Short mmCIF file of N, CA and C in Angstrom, two decimals:
data_model
loop_
_atom_site.label_atom_id
_atom_site.label_comp_id
_atom_site.label_asym_id
_atom_site.label_seq_id
_atom_site.Cartn_x
_atom_site.Cartn_y
_atom_site.Cartn_z
N TYR A 1 211.49 2.58 -29.98
CA TYR A 1 211.78 1.52 -29.06
C TYR A 1 212.19 2.10 -27.73
N TYR A 2 212.05 1.32 -26.70
CA TYR A 2 212.40 1.76 -25.35
C TYR A 2 213.02 0.55 -24.65
N ARG A 3 214.08 0.80 -23.90
CA ARG A 3 214.74 -0.28 -23.18
C ARG A 3 215.34 0.25 -21.89
N TYR A 4 215.21 -0.55 -20.84
CA TYR A 4 215.93 -0.21 -19.62
C TYR A 4 216.36 -1.49 -18.92
N ALA A 5 217.42 -1.39 -18.16
CA ALA A 5 217.88 -2.45 -17.28
C ALA A 5 218.00 -1.84 -15.90
N MET A 6 217.46 -2.53 -14.90
CA MET A 6 217.48 -2.00 -13.56
C MET A 6 217.84 -3.10 -12.57
N LEU A 7 218.80 -2.78 -11.72
CA LEU A 7 219.14 -3.67 -10.61
C LEU A 7 218.46 -3.07 -9.40
N LYS A 8 217.62 -3.87 -8.74
CA LYS A 8 216.86 -3.35 -7.60
C LYS A 8 216.81 -4.41 -6.50
N LYS A 9 216.43 -3.93 -5.33
CA LYS A 9 216.25 -4.84 -4.21
C LYS A 9 214.77 -5.03 -3.98
N GLU A 10 214.36 -6.31 -3.91
CA GLU A 10 212.98 -6.67 -3.57
C GLU A 10 213.06 -7.66 -2.44
N GLN A 11 212.44 -7.33 -1.34
CA GLN A 11 212.43 -8.19 -0.16
C GLN A 11 213.85 -8.59 0.24
N GLY A 12 214.77 -7.62 0.18
CA GLY A 12 216.14 -7.85 0.60
C GLY A 12 217.02 -8.59 -0.39
N ARG A 13 216.51 -8.93 -1.57
CA ARG A 13 217.26 -9.66 -2.58
C ARG A 13 217.43 -8.80 -3.82
N GLU A 14 218.58 -8.95 -4.48
CA GLU A 14 218.81 -8.23 -5.73
C GLU A 14 218.09 -8.91 -6.88
N VAL A 15 217.44 -8.11 -7.70
CA VAL A 15 216.73 -8.60 -8.89
C VAL A 15 217.17 -7.72 -10.06
N LEU A 16 217.57 -8.37 -11.15
CA LEU A 16 217.92 -7.66 -12.37
C LEU A 16 216.71 -7.73 -13.29
N GLU A 17 216.23 -6.57 -13.70
CA GLU A 17 215.06 -6.50 -14.56
C GLU A 17 215.46 -5.83 -15.87
N ASN A 18 215.25 -6.52 -16.98
CA ASN A 18 215.49 -5.97 -18.32
C ASN A 18 214.14 -5.88 -19.01
N ASN A 19 213.82 -4.70 -19.51
CA ASN A 19 212.53 -4.47 -20.11
C ASN A 19 212.74 -3.71 -21.42
N GLY A 20 212.09 -4.14 -22.48
CA GLY A 20 212.20 -3.46 -23.75
C GLY A 20 210.89 -3.54 -24.50
N GLY A 21 210.61 -2.51 -25.28
CA GLY A 21 209.37 -2.48 -26.04
C GLY A 21 209.56 -1.76 -27.36
N VAL A 22 208.66 -2.06 -28.29
CA VAL A 22 208.67 -1.43 -29.61
C VAL A 22 207.25 -0.98 -29.92
N SER A 23 207.15 0.20 -30.49
CA SER A 23 205.84 0.71 -30.91
C SER A 23 206.02 1.49 -32.20
N ASP A 24 204.88 1.83 -32.85
CA ASP A 24 204.90 2.75 -33.97
C ASP A 24 205.20 4.15 -33.44
N GLU A 25 205.44 5.10 -34.33
CA GLU A 25 205.71 6.48 -33.89
C GLU A 25 204.55 7.08 -33.12
N ASN A 26 203.31 6.62 -33.41
CA ASN A 26 202.15 7.12 -32.68
C ASN A 26 201.92 6.33 -31.39
N LEU A 27 202.88 5.47 -31.02
CA LEU A 27 202.91 4.66 -29.80
C LEU A 27 201.97 3.47 -29.83
N THR A 28 201.39 3.14 -30.99
CA THR A 28 200.63 1.89 -31.11
C THR A 28 201.59 0.74 -30.83
N PRO A 29 201.24 -0.17 -29.92
CA PRO A 29 202.16 -1.25 -29.55
C PRO A 29 202.53 -2.15 -30.73
N ILE A 30 203.74 -2.71 -30.65
CA ILE A 30 204.17 -3.77 -31.56
C ILE A 30 204.52 -4.99 -30.72
N ALA A 31 205.43 -4.82 -29.75
CA ALA A 31 205.85 -5.95 -28.91
C ALA A 31 206.61 -5.43 -27.69
N PHE A 32 206.72 -6.29 -26.68
CA PHE A 32 207.62 -6.01 -25.57
C PHE A 32 208.15 -7.29 -24.98
N ASN A 33 209.27 -7.15 -24.25
CA ASN A 33 209.94 -8.28 -23.60
C ASN A 33 210.36 -7.82 -22.22
N LEU A 34 210.18 -8.69 -21.23
CA LEU A 34 210.57 -8.41 -19.86
C LEU A 34 211.24 -9.66 -19.31
N VAL A 35 212.43 -9.49 -18.73
CA VAL A 35 213.15 -10.59 -18.08
C VAL A 35 213.48 -10.16 -16.66
N LYS A 36 213.03 -10.98 -15.70
CA LYS A 36 213.33 -10.74 -14.29
C LYS A 36 214.19 -11.90 -13.82
N ALA A 37 215.39 -11.60 -13.31
CA ALA A 37 216.30 -12.64 -12.84
C ALA A 37 216.78 -12.30 -11.44
N GLY A 38 216.69 -13.30 -10.57
CA GLY A 38 217.17 -13.11 -9.21
C GLY A 38 216.57 -14.13 -8.29
N ALA A 39 217.15 -14.27 -7.11
CA ALA A 39 216.65 -15.16 -6.08
C ALA A 39 216.48 -16.59 -6.61
N GLY A 40 217.38 -17.01 -7.51
CA GLY A 40 217.36 -18.38 -8.00
C GLY A 40 216.33 -18.69 -9.05
N ALA A 41 215.63 -17.68 -9.56
CA ALA A 41 214.60 -17.92 -10.58
C ALA A 41 214.66 -16.85 -11.65
N THR A 42 214.25 -17.21 -12.86
CA THR A 42 214.16 -16.27 -13.96
C THR A 42 212.79 -16.38 -14.59
N GLU A 43 212.24 -15.24 -14.95
CA GLU A 43 210.95 -15.20 -15.63
C GLU A 43 211.09 -14.35 -16.88
N THR A 44 210.61 -14.89 -18.01
CA THR A 44 210.66 -14.17 -19.28
C THR A 44 209.24 -13.94 -19.77
N VAL A 45 208.96 -12.71 -20.18
CA VAL A 45 207.66 -12.34 -20.69
C VAL A 45 207.86 -11.79 -22.11
N ASP A 46 207.21 -12.42 -23.08
CA ASP A 46 207.24 -11.94 -24.47
C ASP A 46 205.81 -11.62 -24.88
N ALA A 47 205.62 -10.45 -25.48
CA ALA A 47 204.27 -10.05 -25.88
C ALA A 47 204.29 -9.46 -27.28
N THR A 48 203.24 -9.79 -28.05
CA THR A 48 203.09 -9.25 -29.41
C THR A 48 201.66 -8.72 -29.58
N TYR A 49 201.56 -7.69 -30.41
CA TYR A 49 200.31 -6.98 -30.63
C TYR A 49 199.81 -7.21 -32.04
N VAL A 50 198.51 -7.42 -32.18
CA VAL A 50 197.87 -7.54 -33.50
C VAL A 50 196.76 -6.48 -33.53
N ALA A 51 196.81 -5.60 -34.55
CA ALA A 51 195.81 -4.54 -34.66
C ALA A 51 194.45 -5.12 -35.05
N ARG A 52 193.41 -4.54 -34.51
CA ARG A 52 192.02 -4.86 -34.82
C ARG A 52 191.30 -3.54 -35.12
N PRO A 53 190.11 -3.57 -35.71
CA PRO A 53 189.43 -2.31 -36.07
C PRO A 53 189.19 -1.36 -34.89
N SER A 54 188.90 -1.89 -33.71
CA SER A 54 188.60 -1.02 -32.57
C SER A 54 189.77 -0.92 -31.58
N GLY A 55 190.94 -1.34 -31.96
CA GLY A 55 192.10 -1.33 -31.07
C GLY A 55 193.04 -2.43 -31.45
N GLY A 56 193.24 -3.38 -30.55
CA GLY A 56 194.12 -4.50 -30.86
C GLY A 56 194.14 -5.53 -29.76
N GLU A 57 194.86 -6.62 -30.02
CA GLU A 57 194.96 -7.70 -29.05
C GLU A 57 196.44 -7.98 -28.75
N MET A 58 196.77 -8.05 -27.48
CA MET A 58 198.12 -8.35 -27.04
C MET A 58 198.14 -9.79 -26.55
N THR A 59 199.07 -10.58 -27.10
CA THR A 59 199.30 -11.94 -26.62
C THR A 59 200.56 -11.94 -25.80
N VAL A 60 200.44 -12.34 -24.55
CA VAL A 60 201.57 -12.34 -23.60
C VAL A 60 201.89 -13.79 -23.25
N ILE A 61 203.16 -14.17 -23.46
CA ILE A 61 203.60 -15.52 -23.12
C ILE A 61 204.65 -15.40 -22.01
N VAL A 62 204.38 -16.09 -20.89
CA VAL A 62 205.26 -16.05 -19.72
C VAL A 62 205.90 -17.41 -19.56
N LYS A 63 207.24 -17.43 -19.39
CA LYS A 63 207.98 -18.67 -19.19
C LYS A 63 208.96 -18.50 -18.04
N GLY A 64 209.30 -19.62 -17.42
CA GLY A 64 210.30 -19.59 -16.35
C GLY A 64 209.69 -19.93 -15.01
N ALA A 65 209.79 -19.01 -14.06
CA ALA A 65 209.27 -19.24 -12.71
C ALA A 65 207.77 -19.55 -12.73
N ARG A 66 207.08 -19.03 -13.70
CA ARG A 66 205.67 -19.39 -13.94
C ARG A 66 205.46 -19.48 -15.44
N VAL A 67 204.38 -20.13 -15.84
CA VAL A 67 204.08 -20.33 -17.25
C VAL A 67 202.64 -19.90 -17.49
N ALA A 68 202.45 -19.05 -18.51
CA ALA A 68 201.08 -18.60 -18.83
C ALA A 68 201.04 -18.06 -20.24
N GLU A 69 199.86 -18.11 -20.84
CA GLU A 69 199.59 -17.41 -22.10
C GLU A 69 198.34 -16.60 -21.87
N ILE A 70 198.46 -15.29 -22.08
CA ILE A 70 197.39 -14.34 -21.77
C ILE A 70 197.09 -13.54 -23.03
N LYS A 71 195.80 -13.42 -23.36
CA LYS A 71 195.37 -12.58 -24.49
C LYS A 71 194.48 -11.48 -23.92
N ARG A 72 194.82 -10.24 -24.26
CA ARG A 72 194.06 -9.10 -23.74
C ARG A 72 193.82 -8.09 -24.85
N ILE A 73 192.67 -7.43 -24.79
CA ILE A 73 192.29 -6.38 -25.72
C ILE A 73 192.87 -5.05 -25.22
N ILE A 74 193.40 -4.26 -26.15
CA ILE A 74 193.85 -2.90 -25.85
C ILE A 74 192.99 -1.97 -26.70
N PRO A 75 192.28 -1.03 -26.05
CA PRO A 75 191.44 -0.13 -26.83
C PRO A 75 192.26 0.76 -27.79
N LYS A 76 191.60 1.24 -28.82
CA LYS A 76 192.26 2.15 -29.78
C LYS A 76 192.88 3.33 -29.01
N GLY A 77 194.11 3.65 -29.33
CA GLY A 77 194.82 4.73 -28.65
C GLY A 77 195.57 4.29 -27.41
N GLY A 78 195.39 3.02 -27.00
CA GLY A 78 196.09 2.51 -25.83
C GLY A 78 197.57 2.28 -26.12
N ILE A 79 198.41 2.37 -25.09
CA ILE A 79 199.85 2.19 -25.26
C ILE A 79 200.38 1.28 -24.16
N ILE A 80 201.59 0.75 -24.38
CA ILE A 80 202.28 -0.03 -23.34
C ILE A 80 202.76 0.97 -22.29
N ASP A 81 202.63 0.63 -21.01
CA ASP A 81 202.92 1.58 -19.94
C ASP A 81 204.31 2.18 -20.00
N MET A 82 205.31 1.44 -20.48
CA MET A 82 206.68 1.97 -20.53
C MET A 82 206.81 3.16 -21.47
N PHE A 83 205.82 3.36 -22.35
CA PHE A 83 205.88 4.47 -23.31
C PHE A 83 205.17 5.73 -22.79
N LEU A 84 204.67 5.73 -21.56
CA LEU A 84 204.00 6.91 -21.04
C LEU A 84 204.91 8.14 -21.01
N PRO A 85 206.18 8.02 -20.62
CA PRO A 85 207.04 9.21 -20.70
C PRO A 85 207.17 9.75 -22.12
N ILE A 86 207.19 8.86 -23.11
CA ILE A 86 207.28 9.28 -24.51
C ILE A 86 205.98 9.98 -24.92
N TYR A 87 204.85 9.44 -24.46
CA TYR A 87 203.55 10.08 -24.72
C TYR A 87 203.57 11.51 -24.20
N PHE A 88 204.05 11.69 -22.97
CA PHE A 88 204.11 13.04 -22.40
C PHE A 88 205.10 13.91 -23.19
N LYS A 89 206.22 13.36 -23.61
CA LYS A 89 207.19 14.12 -24.40
C LYS A 89 206.57 14.55 -25.72
N GLN A 90 205.82 13.65 -26.38
CA GLN A 90 205.18 13.99 -27.65
C GLN A 90 204.10 15.05 -27.48
N ASN A 91 203.53 15.15 -26.29
CA ASN A 91 202.44 16.11 -26.03
C ASN A 91 202.90 17.24 -25.10
N TRP A 92 204.20 17.45 -25.00
CA TRP A 92 204.76 18.39 -24.03
C TRP A 92 204.19 19.80 -24.18
N ASN A 93 203.95 20.25 -25.40
CA ASN A 93 203.50 21.63 -25.63
C ASN A 93 202.13 21.90 -25.03
N VAL A 94 201.33 20.89 -24.70
CA VAL A 94 200.01 21.12 -24.10
C VAL A 94 199.98 20.77 -22.60
N LEU A 95 201.11 20.31 -22.05
CA LEU A 95 201.16 19.93 -20.64
C LEU A 95 201.43 21.17 -19.77
N LYS A 96 200.37 21.84 -19.44
CA LYS A 96 200.44 23.05 -18.61
C LYS A 96 199.74 22.76 -17.29
N PRO A 97 200.09 23.47 -16.21
CA PRO A 97 199.40 23.25 -14.93
C PRO A 97 197.87 23.29 -15.10
N GLY A 98 197.22 22.28 -14.55
CA GLY A 98 195.78 22.16 -14.65
C GLY A 98 195.31 21.24 -15.78
N LYS A 99 196.19 20.95 -16.75
CA LYS A 99 195.84 20.05 -17.86
C LYS A 99 195.57 18.65 -17.29
N GLN A 100 194.48 18.03 -17.77
CA GLN A 100 194.11 16.68 -17.37
C GLN A 100 193.79 15.86 -18.60
N GLY A 101 193.95 14.54 -18.49
CA GLY A 101 193.61 13.67 -19.59
C GLY A 101 193.52 12.23 -19.15
N ASN A 102 193.11 11.37 -20.08
CA ASN A 102 192.99 9.94 -19.83
C ASN A 102 193.67 9.19 -20.96
N ILE A 103 194.28 8.06 -20.62
CA ILE A 103 194.91 7.20 -21.61
C ILE A 103 194.82 5.76 -21.09
N SER A 104 194.69 4.81 -22.00
CA SER A 104 194.67 3.41 -21.63
C SER A 104 196.11 2.88 -21.66
N LEU A 105 196.58 2.33 -20.52
CA LEU A 105 197.93 1.78 -20.42
C LEU A 105 197.86 0.27 -20.29
N PHE A 106 198.64 -0.44 -21.09
CA PHE A 106 198.76 -1.89 -20.97
C PHE A 106 199.89 -2.15 -20.00
N GLN A 107 199.58 -2.80 -18.86
CA GLN A 107 200.58 -3.01 -17.83
C GLN A 107 200.31 -4.28 -17.04
N GLU A 108 201.31 -4.65 -16.27
CA GLU A 108 201.20 -5.82 -15.40
C GLU A 108 200.61 -5.41 -14.06
N ASN A 109 199.68 -6.21 -13.58
CA ASN A 109 199.14 -6.01 -12.23
C ASN A 109 200.08 -6.73 -11.27
N PRO A 110 200.80 -5.99 -10.44
CA PRO A 110 201.79 -6.61 -9.56
C PRO A 110 201.15 -7.52 -8.50
N ASN A 111 199.87 -7.33 -8.22
CA ASN A 111 199.19 -8.13 -7.21
C ASN A 111 198.79 -9.51 -7.73
N THR A 112 198.47 -9.58 -9.04
CA THR A 112 197.98 -10.85 -9.61
C THR A 112 198.91 -11.42 -10.67
N SER A 113 199.96 -10.67 -11.06
CA SER A 113 200.88 -11.04 -12.14
C SER A 113 200.14 -11.22 -13.46
N ASP A 114 199.03 -10.55 -13.62
CA ASP A 114 198.25 -10.58 -14.84
C ASP A 114 198.57 -9.30 -15.63
N PHE A 115 198.26 -9.29 -16.90
CA PHE A 115 198.46 -8.12 -17.74
C PHE A 115 197.10 -7.64 -18.22
N MET A 116 196.93 -6.32 -18.33
CA MET A 116 195.65 -5.76 -18.74
C MET A 116 195.80 -4.32 -19.20
N ALA A 117 194.81 -3.84 -19.97
CA ALA A 117 194.73 -2.42 -20.33
C ALA A 117 193.92 -1.73 -19.25
N ILE A 118 194.46 -0.64 -18.73
CA ILE A 118 193.84 0.04 -17.60
C ILE A 118 193.66 1.52 -17.95
N SER A 119 192.45 2.02 -17.75
CA SER A 119 192.19 3.44 -17.95
C SER A 119 192.96 4.23 -16.91
N THR A 120 193.75 5.19 -17.37
CA THR A 120 194.62 5.95 -16.48
C THR A 120 194.36 7.44 -16.65
N HIS A 121 194.24 8.14 -15.53
CA HIS A 121 194.00 9.57 -15.52
C HIS A 121 195.30 10.28 -15.14
N TYR A 122 195.60 11.38 -15.81
CA TYR A 122 196.76 12.18 -15.42
C TYR A 122 196.35 13.64 -15.28
N SER A 123 197.06 14.37 -14.43
CA SER A 123 196.86 15.80 -14.29
C SER A 123 198.21 16.46 -14.03
N VAL A 124 198.42 17.59 -14.66
CA VAL A 124 199.66 18.34 -14.51
C VAL A 124 199.52 19.25 -13.29
N LEU A 125 200.41 19.06 -12.32
CA LEU A 125 200.34 19.77 -11.06
C LEU A 125 201.10 21.08 -11.07
N GLY A 126 202.18 21.16 -11.83
CA GLY A 126 202.98 22.39 -11.87
C GLY A 126 204.45 22.05 -12.05
N GLU A 127 205.28 23.08 -12.00
CA GLU A 127 206.71 22.92 -12.22
C GLU A 127 207.47 22.85 -10.90
N ASP A 128 208.46 21.99 -10.85
CA ASP A 128 209.40 21.95 -9.73
C ASP A 128 210.68 22.63 -10.22
N LYS A 129 210.82 23.89 -9.87
CA LYS A 129 211.95 24.67 -10.38
C LYS A 129 213.29 24.16 -9.84
N LYS A 130 213.29 23.65 -8.62
CA LYS A 130 214.54 23.14 -8.03
C LYS A 130 215.09 21.95 -8.82
N LEU A 131 214.20 21.01 -9.19
CA LEU A 131 214.62 19.82 -9.94
C LEU A 131 214.58 20.05 -11.45
N GLY A 132 213.94 21.12 -11.91
CA GLY A 132 213.87 21.41 -13.33
C GLY A 132 212.96 20.44 -14.08
N CYS A 133 211.79 20.18 -13.49
CA CYS A 133 210.87 19.21 -14.11
C CYS A 133 209.42 19.59 -13.85
N LEU A 134 208.54 18.96 -14.62
CA LEU A 134 207.10 19.18 -14.50
C LEU A 134 206.49 18.08 -13.66
N LYS A 135 205.70 18.43 -12.64
CA LYS A 135 205.06 17.45 -11.76
C LYS A 135 203.74 16.99 -12.37
N ILE A 136 203.59 15.66 -12.48
CA ILE A 136 202.39 15.07 -13.09
C ILE A 136 201.86 13.99 -12.16
N SER A 137 200.58 14.03 -11.87
CA SER A 137 199.91 13.00 -11.06
C SER A 137 199.31 11.98 -12.03
N ILE A 138 199.56 10.68 -11.75
CA ILE A 138 199.06 9.60 -12.59
C ILE A 138 198.28 8.63 -11.71
N GLU A 139 197.03 8.36 -12.07
CA GLU A 139 196.18 7.53 -11.22
C GLU A 139 195.43 6.49 -12.04
N ASN A 140 195.43 5.25 -11.55
CA ASN A 140 194.56 4.20 -12.08
C ASN A 140 194.28 3.22 -10.97
N GLN A 141 193.57 2.15 -11.28
CA GLN A 141 193.14 1.21 -10.23
C GLN A 141 194.31 0.49 -9.56
N LEU A 142 195.49 0.47 -10.19
CA LEU A 142 196.63 -0.23 -9.63
C LEU A 142 197.56 0.66 -8.85
N GLN A 143 197.62 1.93 -9.22
CA GLN A 143 198.60 2.79 -8.55
C GLN A 143 198.23 4.25 -8.65
N ASN A 144 198.74 5.00 -7.70
CA ASN A 144 198.73 6.45 -7.75
C ASN A 144 200.21 6.85 -7.70
N ALA A 145 200.61 7.65 -8.67
CA ALA A 145 202.01 8.03 -8.76
C ALA A 145 202.14 9.53 -8.97
N LYS A 146 203.27 10.03 -8.57
CA LYS A 146 203.65 11.42 -8.83
C LYS A 146 204.96 11.37 -9.58
N TRP A 147 204.96 11.90 -10.78
CA TRP A 147 206.16 11.96 -11.59
C TRP A 147 206.62 13.40 -11.67
N CYS A 148 207.93 13.56 -11.85
CA CYS A 148 208.49 14.85 -12.20
C CYS A 148 209.44 14.57 -13.37
N MET A 149 209.09 15.08 -14.55
CA MET A 149 209.89 14.78 -15.74
C MET A 149 210.19 16.06 -16.49
N ASN A 150 211.25 15.99 -17.32
CA ASN A 150 211.62 17.16 -18.10
C ASN A 150 211.11 17.02 -19.53
N SER A 151 211.32 18.04 -20.33
CA SER A 151 210.79 18.07 -21.70
C SER A 151 211.39 17.03 -22.61
N LYS A 152 212.51 16.41 -22.21
CA LYS A 152 213.12 15.35 -22.99
C LYS A 152 212.50 13.98 -22.68
N GLY A 153 211.54 13.94 -21.75
CA GLY A 153 210.89 12.69 -21.37
C GLY A 153 211.66 11.93 -20.30
N ILE A 154 212.61 12.60 -19.64
CA ILE A 154 213.43 11.95 -18.62
C ILE A 154 212.76 12.12 -17.26
N LEU A 155 212.53 11.01 -16.57
CA LEU A 155 211.97 11.06 -15.23
C LEU A 155 213.07 11.45 -14.25
N ILE A 156 212.85 12.53 -13.52
CA ILE A 156 213.81 13.02 -12.54
C ILE A 156 213.46 12.48 -11.15
N ASP A 157 212.19 12.43 -10.86
CA ASP A 157 211.72 12.00 -9.55
C ASP A 157 210.41 11.25 -9.74
N LEU A 158 210.24 10.15 -9.04
CA LEU A 158 209.07 9.28 -9.19
C LEU A 158 208.66 8.77 -7.82
N VAL A 159 207.40 8.96 -7.46
CA VAL A 159 206.87 8.45 -6.20
C VAL A 159 205.67 7.58 -6.54
N VAL A 160 205.72 6.31 -6.15
CA VAL A 160 204.62 5.36 -6.33
C VAL A 160 204.37 4.73 -4.97
N GLY A 161 203.22 5.03 -4.38
CA GLY A 161 202.93 4.51 -3.06
C GLY A 161 204.00 4.95 -2.06
N GLU A 162 204.59 3.99 -1.39
CA GLU A 162 205.64 4.30 -0.41
C GLU A 162 207.04 4.29 -1.00
N PHE A 163 207.15 4.08 -2.31
CA PHE A 163 208.45 4.00 -2.96
C PHE A 163 208.77 5.28 -3.70
N ARG A 164 210.04 5.65 -3.63
CA ARG A 164 210.52 6.84 -4.33
C ARG A 164 211.77 6.48 -5.11
N VAL A 165 211.84 6.97 -6.35
CA VAL A 165 213.01 6.78 -7.20
C VAL A 165 213.42 8.18 -7.68
N ARG A 166 214.69 8.49 -7.50
CA ARG A 166 215.20 9.76 -7.97
C ARG A 166 216.40 9.53 -8.87
N ARG A 167 216.45 10.23 -9.96
CA ARG A 167 217.57 10.13 -10.89
C ARG A 167 218.83 10.66 -10.18
N VAL A 168 219.92 9.90 -10.29
CA VAL A 168 221.18 10.33 -9.69
C VAL A 168 222.18 10.66 -10.79
N GLU A 169 223.26 11.28 -10.38
CA GLU A 169 224.23 11.80 -11.35
C GLU A 169 225.06 10.72 -12.04
N SER A 170 225.21 9.55 -11.41
CA SER A 170 226.10 8.55 -11.99
C SER A 170 225.66 7.14 -11.62
N GLU A 171 226.13 6.17 -12.40
CA GLU A 171 225.85 4.78 -12.12
C GLU A 171 226.52 4.36 -10.81
N ALA A 172 227.69 4.89 -10.54
CA ALA A 172 228.41 4.55 -9.29
C ALA A 172 227.59 4.96 -8.07
N LYS A 173 226.97 6.13 -8.12
CA LYS A 173 226.13 6.58 -7.00
C LYS A 173 224.90 5.67 -6.85
N ALA A 174 224.31 5.28 -7.98
CA ALA A 174 223.15 4.38 -7.93
C ALA A 174 223.52 3.04 -7.31
N LYS A 175 224.64 2.47 -7.73
CA LYS A 175 225.08 1.18 -7.17
C LYS A 175 225.39 1.29 -5.69
N ALA A 176 225.93 2.43 -5.26
CA ALA A 176 226.23 2.62 -3.84
C ALA A 176 224.96 2.60 -3.00
N LEU A 177 223.85 3.04 -3.57
CA LEU A 177 222.57 3.03 -2.84
C LEU A 177 222.08 1.61 -2.59
N LEU A 178 222.48 0.65 -3.42
CA LEU A 178 222.04 -0.74 -3.25
C LEU A 178 222.78 -1.43 -2.13
N LYS A 179 223.90 -0.90 -1.72
CA LYS A 179 224.70 -1.56 -0.67
C LYS A 179 224.22 -1.20 0.70
#
């Protein structure tokens, strides 16, 4: 399972995002939940996965600020996007500079608020000795990102488009950045 809670600013407003997911040990999806609260509205997303011979089907139910029911196919070997750090952790011994691969990620399209499985390419760029992490480029039709993560699967530095997120030493320091 994977869970995170993040307080962030979007368009000058604070938004609390709670996200959690469950998968098998091989990262085959089981379910996920996402709750976004802020700016006077709350949106809840609940999704469940049913295995099929060639992959599976994810049913996503959205309630709150918008309402929708979405059914999407996930190809065999596809995972929920929040488990990508775990995928890299499980495959850490083969992540050497120059290593490249592809994986199908089930994720939300921020432009359309739709969910879909997206073919994603990654390549290992090298080690950042100063931060103590491995630099990985991640590319798909929705985003190009640069991650720097350690062997425990912890993201130390993340750049997506014009946004950058860096792990800080304490919650107090993170909250101070929001002010």
